[in-house]
N, CA, C and O atoms as a MOPAC input file, in Angstrom:
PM7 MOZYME 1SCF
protein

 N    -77.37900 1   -27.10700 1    -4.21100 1
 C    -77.45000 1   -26.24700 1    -3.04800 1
 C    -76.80900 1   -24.90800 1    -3.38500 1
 O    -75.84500 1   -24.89000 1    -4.15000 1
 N    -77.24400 1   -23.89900 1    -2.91100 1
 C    -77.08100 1   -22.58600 1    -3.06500 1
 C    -76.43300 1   -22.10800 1    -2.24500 1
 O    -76.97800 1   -22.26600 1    -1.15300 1
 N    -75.16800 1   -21.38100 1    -2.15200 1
 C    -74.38200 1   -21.12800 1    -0.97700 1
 C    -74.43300 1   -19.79900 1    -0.42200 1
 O    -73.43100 1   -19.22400 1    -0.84800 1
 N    -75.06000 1   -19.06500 1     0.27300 1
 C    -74.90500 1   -17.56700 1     0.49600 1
 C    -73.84200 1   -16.66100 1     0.19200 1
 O    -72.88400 1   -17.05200 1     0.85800 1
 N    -73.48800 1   -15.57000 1    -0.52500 1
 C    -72.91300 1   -15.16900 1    -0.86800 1
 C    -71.70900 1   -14.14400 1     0.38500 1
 O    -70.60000 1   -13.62700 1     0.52200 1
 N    -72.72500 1   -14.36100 1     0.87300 1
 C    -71.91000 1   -13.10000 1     2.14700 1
 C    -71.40000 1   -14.42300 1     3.25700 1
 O    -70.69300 1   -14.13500 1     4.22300 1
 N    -71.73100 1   -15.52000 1     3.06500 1
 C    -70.77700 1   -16.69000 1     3.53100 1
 C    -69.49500 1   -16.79100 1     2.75600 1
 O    -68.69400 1   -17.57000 1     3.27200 1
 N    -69.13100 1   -16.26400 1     1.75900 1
 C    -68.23800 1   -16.40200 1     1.20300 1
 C    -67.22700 1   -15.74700 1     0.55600 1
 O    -66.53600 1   -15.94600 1    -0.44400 1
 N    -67.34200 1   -14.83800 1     1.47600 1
 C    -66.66200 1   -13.18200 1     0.78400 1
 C    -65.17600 1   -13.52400 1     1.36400 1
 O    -64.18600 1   -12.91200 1     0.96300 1
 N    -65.10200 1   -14.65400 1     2.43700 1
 C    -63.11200 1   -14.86600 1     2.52800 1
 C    -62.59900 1   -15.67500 1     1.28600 1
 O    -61.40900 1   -15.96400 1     1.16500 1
 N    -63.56100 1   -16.02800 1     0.36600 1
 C    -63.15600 1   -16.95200 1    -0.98100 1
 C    -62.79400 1   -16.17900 1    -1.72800 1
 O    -61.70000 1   -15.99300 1    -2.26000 1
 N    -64.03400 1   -15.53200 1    -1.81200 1
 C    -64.31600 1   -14.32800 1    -3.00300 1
 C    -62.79100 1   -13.61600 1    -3.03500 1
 O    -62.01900 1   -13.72200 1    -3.98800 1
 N    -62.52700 1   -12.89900 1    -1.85200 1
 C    -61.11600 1   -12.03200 1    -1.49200 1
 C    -60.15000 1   -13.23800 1    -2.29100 1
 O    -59.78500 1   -13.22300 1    -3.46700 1
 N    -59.94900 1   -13.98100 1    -1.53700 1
 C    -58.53000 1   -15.20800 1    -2.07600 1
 C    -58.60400 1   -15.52500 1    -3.37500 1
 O    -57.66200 1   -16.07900 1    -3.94200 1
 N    -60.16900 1   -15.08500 1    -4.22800 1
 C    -59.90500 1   -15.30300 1    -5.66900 1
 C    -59.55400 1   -13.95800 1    -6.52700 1
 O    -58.81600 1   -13.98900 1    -7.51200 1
 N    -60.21400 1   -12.70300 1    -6.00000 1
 C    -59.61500 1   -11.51900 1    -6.33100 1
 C    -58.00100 1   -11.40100 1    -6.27500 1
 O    -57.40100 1   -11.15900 1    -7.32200 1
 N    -57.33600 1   -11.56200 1    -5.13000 1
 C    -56.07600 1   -11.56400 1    -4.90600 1
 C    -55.36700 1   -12.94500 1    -6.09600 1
 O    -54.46400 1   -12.59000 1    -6.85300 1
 N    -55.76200 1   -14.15100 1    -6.14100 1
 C    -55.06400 1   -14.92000 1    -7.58300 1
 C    -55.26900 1   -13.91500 1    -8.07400 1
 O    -54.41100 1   -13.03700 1    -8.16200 1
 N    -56.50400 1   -13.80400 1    -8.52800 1
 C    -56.48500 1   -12.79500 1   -10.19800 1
 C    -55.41600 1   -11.72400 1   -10.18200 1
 O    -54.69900 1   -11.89400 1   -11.16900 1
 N    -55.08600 1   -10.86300 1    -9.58100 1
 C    -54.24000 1   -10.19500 1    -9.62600 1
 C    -52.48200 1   -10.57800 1    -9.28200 1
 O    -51.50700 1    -9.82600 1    -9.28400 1
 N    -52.58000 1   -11.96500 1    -9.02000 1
 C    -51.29500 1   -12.26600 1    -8.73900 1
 C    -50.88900 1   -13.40300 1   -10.30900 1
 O    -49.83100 1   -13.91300 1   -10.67900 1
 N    -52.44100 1   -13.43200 1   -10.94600 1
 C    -52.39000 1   -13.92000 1   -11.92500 1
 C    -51.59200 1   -13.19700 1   -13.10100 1
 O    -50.60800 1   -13.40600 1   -13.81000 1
 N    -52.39100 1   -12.40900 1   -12.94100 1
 C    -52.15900 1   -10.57500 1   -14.01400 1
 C    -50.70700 1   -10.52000 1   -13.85800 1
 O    -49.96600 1   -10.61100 1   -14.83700 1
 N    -50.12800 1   -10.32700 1   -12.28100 1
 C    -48.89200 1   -10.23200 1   -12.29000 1
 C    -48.15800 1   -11.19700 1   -13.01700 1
 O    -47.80000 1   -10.78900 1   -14.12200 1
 N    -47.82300 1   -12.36200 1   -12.73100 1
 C    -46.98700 1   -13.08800 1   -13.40300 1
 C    -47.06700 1   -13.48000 1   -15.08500 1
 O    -46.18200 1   -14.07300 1   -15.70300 1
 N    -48.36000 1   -12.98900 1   -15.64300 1
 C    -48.38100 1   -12.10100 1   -16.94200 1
 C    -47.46400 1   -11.22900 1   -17.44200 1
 O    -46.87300 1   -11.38200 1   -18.51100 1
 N    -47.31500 1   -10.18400 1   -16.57800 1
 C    -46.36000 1    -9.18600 1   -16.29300 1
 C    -45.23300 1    -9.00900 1   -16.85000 1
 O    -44.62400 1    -8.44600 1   -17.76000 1
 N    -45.13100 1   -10.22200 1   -15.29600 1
 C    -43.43600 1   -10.85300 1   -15.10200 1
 C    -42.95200 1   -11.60500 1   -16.38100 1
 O    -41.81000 1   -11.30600 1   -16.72800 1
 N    -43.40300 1   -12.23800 1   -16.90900 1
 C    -43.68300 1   -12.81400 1   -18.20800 1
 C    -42.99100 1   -11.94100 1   -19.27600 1
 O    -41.80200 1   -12.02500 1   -19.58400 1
 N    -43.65100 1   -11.32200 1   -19.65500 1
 C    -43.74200 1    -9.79200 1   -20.69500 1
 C    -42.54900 1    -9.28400 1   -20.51600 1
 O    -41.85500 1    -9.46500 1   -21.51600 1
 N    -41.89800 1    -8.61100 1   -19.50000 1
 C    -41.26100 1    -7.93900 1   -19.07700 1
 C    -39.78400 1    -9.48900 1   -19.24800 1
 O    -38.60900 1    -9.13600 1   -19.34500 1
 N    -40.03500 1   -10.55200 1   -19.25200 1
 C    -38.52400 1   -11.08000 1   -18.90300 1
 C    -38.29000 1   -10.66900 1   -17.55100 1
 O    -37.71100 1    -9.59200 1   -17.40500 1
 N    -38.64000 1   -11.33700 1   -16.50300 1
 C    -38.44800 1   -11.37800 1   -15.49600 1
 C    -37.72800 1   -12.93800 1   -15.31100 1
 O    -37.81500 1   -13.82700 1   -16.15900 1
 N    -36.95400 1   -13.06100 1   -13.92100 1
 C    -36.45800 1   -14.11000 1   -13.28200 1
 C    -37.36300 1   -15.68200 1   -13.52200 1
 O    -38.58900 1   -15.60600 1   -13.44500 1
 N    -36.93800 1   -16.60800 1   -13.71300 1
 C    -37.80200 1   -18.04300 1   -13.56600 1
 C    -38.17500 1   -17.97200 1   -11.89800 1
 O    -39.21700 1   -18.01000 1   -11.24400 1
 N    -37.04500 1   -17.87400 1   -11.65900 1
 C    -37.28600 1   -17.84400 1    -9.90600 1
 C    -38.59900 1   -17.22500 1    -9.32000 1
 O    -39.43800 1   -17.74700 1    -8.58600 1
 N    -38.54300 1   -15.98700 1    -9.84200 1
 C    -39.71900 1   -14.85200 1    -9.47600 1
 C    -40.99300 1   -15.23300 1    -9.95900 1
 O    -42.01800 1   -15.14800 1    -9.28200 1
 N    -40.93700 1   -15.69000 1   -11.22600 1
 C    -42.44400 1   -16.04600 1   -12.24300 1
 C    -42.99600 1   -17.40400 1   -11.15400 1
 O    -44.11800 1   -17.43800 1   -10.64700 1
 N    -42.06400 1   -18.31900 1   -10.98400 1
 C    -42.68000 1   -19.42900 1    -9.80500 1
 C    -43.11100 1   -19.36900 1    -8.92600 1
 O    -44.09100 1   -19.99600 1    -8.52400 1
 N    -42.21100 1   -18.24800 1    -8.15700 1
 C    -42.98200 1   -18.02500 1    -6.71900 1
 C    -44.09900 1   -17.41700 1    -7.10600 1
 O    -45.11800 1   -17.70900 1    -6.48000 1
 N    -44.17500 1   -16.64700 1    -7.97600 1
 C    -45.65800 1   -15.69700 1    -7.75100 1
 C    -46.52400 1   -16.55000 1    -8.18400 1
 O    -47.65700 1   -16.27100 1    -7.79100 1
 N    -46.42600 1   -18.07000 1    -9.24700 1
 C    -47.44500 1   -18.28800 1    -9.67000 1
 C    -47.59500 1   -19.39300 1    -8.46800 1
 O    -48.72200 1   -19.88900 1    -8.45500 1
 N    -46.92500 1   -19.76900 1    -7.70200 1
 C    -47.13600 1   -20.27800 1    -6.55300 1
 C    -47.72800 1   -19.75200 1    -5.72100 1
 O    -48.19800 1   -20.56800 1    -4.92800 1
 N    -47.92600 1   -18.84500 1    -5.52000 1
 C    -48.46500 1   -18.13200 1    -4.72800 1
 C    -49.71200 1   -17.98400 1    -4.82800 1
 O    -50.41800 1   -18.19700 1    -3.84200 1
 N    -50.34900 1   -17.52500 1    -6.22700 1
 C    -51.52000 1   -17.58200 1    -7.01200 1
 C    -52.19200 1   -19.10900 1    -6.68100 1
 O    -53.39200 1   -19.25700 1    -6.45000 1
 N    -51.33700 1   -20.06500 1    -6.69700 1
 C    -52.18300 1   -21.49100 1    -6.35600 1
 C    -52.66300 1   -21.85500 1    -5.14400 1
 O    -53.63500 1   -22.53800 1    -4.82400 1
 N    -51.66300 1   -21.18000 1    -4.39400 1
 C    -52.51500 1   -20.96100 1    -3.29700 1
 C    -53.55600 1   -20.60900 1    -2.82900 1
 O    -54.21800 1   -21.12100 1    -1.92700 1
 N    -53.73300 1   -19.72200 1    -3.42600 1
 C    -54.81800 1   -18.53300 1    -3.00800 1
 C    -56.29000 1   -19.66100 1    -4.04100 1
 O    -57.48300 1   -19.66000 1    -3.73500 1
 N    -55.79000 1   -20.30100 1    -4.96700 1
 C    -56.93800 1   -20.69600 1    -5.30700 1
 C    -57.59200 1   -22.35900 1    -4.49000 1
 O    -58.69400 1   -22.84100 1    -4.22500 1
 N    -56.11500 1   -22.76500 1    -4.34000 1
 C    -56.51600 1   -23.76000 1    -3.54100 1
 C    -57.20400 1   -23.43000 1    -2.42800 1
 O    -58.21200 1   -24.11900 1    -2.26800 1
 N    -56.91700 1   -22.27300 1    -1.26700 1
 C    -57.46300 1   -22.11900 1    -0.18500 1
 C    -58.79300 1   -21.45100 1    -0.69700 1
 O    -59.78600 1   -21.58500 1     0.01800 1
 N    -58.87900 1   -20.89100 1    -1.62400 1
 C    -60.70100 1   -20.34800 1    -2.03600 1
 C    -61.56600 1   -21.43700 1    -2.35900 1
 O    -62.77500 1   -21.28500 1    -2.18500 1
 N    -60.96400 1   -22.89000 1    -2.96200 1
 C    -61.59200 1   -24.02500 1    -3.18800 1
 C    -62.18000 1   -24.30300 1    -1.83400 1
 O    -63.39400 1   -24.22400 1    -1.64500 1
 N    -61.15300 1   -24.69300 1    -0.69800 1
 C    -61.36600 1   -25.29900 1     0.29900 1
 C    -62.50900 1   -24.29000 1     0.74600 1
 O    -63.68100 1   -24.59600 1     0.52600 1
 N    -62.19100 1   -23.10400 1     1.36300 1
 C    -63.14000 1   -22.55100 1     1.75600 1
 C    -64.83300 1   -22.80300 1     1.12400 1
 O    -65.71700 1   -22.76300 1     1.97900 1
 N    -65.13200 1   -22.98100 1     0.09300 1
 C    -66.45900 1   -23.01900 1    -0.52000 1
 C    -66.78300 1   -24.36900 1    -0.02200 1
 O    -67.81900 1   -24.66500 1     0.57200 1
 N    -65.42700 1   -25.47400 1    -0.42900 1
 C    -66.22000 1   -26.72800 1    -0.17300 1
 C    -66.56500 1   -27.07200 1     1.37900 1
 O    -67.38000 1   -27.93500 1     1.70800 1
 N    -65.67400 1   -26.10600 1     2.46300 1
 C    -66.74200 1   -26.34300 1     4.06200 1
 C    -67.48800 1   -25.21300 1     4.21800 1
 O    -68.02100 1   -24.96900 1     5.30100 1
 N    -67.59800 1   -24.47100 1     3.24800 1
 C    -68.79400 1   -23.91300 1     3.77400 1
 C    -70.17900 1   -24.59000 1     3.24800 1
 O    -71.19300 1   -24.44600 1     3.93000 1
 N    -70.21700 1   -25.33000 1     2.03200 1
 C    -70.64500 1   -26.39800 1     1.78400 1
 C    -71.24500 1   -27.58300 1     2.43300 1
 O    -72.37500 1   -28.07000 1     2.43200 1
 N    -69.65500 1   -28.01400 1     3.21500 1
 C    -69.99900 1   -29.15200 1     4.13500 1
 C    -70.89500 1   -28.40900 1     4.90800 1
 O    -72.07400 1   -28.76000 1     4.95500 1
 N    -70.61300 1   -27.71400 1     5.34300 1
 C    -71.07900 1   -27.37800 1     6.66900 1
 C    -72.49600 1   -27.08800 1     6.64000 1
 O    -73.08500 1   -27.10800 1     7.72100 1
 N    -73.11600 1   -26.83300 1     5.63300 1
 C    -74.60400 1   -26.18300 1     5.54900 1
 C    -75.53000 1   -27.65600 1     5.44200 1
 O    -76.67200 1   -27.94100 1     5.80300 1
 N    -74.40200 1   -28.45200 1     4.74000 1
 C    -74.81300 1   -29.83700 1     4.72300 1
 C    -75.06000 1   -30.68000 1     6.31400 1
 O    -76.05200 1   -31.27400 1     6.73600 1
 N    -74.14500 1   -30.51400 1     6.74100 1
 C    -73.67800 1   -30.67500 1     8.25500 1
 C    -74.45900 1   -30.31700 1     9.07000 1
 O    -74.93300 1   -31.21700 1     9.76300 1
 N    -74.88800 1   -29.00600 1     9.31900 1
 C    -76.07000 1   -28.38800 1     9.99900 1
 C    -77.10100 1   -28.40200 1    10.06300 1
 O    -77.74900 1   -28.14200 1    11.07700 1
 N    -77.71400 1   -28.84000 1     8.54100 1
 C    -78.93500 1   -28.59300 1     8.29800 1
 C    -79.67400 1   -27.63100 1     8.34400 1
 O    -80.62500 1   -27.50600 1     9.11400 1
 N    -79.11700 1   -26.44000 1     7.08400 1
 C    -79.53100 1   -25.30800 1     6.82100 1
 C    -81.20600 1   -25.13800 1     7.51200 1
 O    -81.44000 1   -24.35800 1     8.43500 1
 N    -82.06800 1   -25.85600 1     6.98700 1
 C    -83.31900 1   -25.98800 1     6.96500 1
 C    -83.90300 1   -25.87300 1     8.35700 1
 O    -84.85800 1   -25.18400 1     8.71300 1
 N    -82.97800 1   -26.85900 1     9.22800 1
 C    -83.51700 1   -27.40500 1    10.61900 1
 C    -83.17900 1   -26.41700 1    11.42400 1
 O    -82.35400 1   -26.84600 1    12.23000 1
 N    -83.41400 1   -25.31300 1    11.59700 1
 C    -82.80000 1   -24.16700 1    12.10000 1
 C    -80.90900 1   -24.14300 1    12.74300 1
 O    -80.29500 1   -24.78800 1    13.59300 1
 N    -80.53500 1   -22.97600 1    11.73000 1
 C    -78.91700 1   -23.05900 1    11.77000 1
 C    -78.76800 1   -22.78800 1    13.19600 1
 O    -79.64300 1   -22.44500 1    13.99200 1
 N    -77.21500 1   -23.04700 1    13.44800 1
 C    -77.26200 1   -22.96100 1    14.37400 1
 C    -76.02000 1   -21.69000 1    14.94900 1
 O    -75.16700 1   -21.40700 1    14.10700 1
 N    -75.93900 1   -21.04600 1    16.16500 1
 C    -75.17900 1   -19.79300 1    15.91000 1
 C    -74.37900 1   -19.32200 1    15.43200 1
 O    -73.31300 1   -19.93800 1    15.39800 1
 N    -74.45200 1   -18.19800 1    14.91100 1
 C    -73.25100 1   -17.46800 1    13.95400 1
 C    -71.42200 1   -18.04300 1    14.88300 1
 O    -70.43600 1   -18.65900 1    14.47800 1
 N    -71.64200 1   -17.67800 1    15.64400 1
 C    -70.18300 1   -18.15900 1    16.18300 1
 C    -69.58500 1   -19.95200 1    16.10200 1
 O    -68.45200 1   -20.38300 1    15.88900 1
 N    -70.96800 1   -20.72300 1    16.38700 1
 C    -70.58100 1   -22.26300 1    15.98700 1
 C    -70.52400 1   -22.63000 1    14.47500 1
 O    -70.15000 1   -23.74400 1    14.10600 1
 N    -70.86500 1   -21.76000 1    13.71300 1
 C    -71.44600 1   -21.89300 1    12.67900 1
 C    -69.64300 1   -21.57800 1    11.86300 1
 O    -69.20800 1   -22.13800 1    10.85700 1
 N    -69.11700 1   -20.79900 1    12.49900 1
 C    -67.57200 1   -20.15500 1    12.19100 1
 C    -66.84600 1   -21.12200 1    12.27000 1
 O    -66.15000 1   -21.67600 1    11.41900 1
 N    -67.08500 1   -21.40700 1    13.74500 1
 C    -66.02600 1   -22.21000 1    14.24700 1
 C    -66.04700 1   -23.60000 1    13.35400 1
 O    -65.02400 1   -24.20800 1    13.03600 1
 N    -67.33100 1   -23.97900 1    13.02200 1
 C    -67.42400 1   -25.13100 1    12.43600 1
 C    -66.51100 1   -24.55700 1    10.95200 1
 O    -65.39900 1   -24.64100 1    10.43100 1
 N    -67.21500 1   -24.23700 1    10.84300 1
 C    -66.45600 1   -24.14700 1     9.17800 1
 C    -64.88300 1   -24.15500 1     9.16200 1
 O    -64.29100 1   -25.18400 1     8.83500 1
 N    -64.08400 1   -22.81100 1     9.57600 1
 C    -62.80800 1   -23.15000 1    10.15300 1
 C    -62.58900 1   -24.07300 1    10.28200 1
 O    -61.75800 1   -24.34600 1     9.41600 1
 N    -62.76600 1   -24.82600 1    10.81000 1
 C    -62.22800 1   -26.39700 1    11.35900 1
 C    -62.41300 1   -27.38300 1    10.46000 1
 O    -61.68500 1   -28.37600 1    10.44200 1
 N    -63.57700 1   -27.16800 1     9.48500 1
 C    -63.48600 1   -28.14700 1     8.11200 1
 C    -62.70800 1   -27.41300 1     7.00300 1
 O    -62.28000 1   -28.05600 1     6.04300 1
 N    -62.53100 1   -26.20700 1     7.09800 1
 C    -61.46300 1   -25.54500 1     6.17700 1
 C    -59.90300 1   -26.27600 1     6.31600 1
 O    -59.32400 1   -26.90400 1     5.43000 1
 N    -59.46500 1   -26.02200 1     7.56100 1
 C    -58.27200 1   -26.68800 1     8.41100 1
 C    -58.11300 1   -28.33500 1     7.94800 1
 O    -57.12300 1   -28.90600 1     7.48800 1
 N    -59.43300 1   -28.85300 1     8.24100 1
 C    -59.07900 1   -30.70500 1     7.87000 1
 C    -58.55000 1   -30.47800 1     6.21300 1
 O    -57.44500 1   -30.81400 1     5.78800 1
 N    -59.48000 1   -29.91800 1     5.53700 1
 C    -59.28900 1   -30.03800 1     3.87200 1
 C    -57.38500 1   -29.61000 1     3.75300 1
 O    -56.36400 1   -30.19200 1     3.39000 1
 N    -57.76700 1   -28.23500 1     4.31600 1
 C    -55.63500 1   -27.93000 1     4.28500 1
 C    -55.08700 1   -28.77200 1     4.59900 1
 O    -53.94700 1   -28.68500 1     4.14500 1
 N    -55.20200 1   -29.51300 1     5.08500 1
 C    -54.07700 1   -30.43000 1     6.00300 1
 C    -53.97700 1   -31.73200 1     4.87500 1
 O    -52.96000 1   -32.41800 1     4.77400 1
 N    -55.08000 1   -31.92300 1     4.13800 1
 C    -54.92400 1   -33.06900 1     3.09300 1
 C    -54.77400 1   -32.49200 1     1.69600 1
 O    -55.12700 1   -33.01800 1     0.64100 1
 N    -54.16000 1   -31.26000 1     1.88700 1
 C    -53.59000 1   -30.72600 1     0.25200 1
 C    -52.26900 1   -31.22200 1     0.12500 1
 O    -51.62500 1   -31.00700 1    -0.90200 1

């Protein structure tokens, strides 16, 4: 299944932002920075990839869920749905 791309531009963002929080703790690295500091940021970075995972996999569900084919159903249920399978997946990280 093929996922629309402009369905997925809040992933896309949360993987741009790792990458650069990636780069950073590269950085931090290089430079001899704090253990303290290098963790949080690369913690931070896991985040951002964990929540870009989740996001793809309900937007996923959800096309599954709907039945892309069988005519979707409105942009606003279509949100709300997803959100809410984004939310279940967070809650079991």
């Amino acid at each position: 299944m093929e996922l629309p791309a402009e369905e997925l531009k809040g992933a896309v963002n949360r993987l741009r932002r790792a990458q650069g929080q990636i780069s950073g703790v590269i950085g931090m690295i290089e430079q001899g920075r704090s253990c303290e500091e290098v963790v949080t940021q690369l913690a931070a970075a896991s985040r951002a990839l964990d929540r870009a995972g989740f996001a793809i996999i309900a937007t996923g569900l959800e096309h599954c869920l709907t039945g892309e084919s069988e005519g979707a159903a409105p942009q606003m249920e279509r949100d709300e749905m997803r959100a809410k399978l984004e939310k279940l997946f967070l809650s079991l990280a």
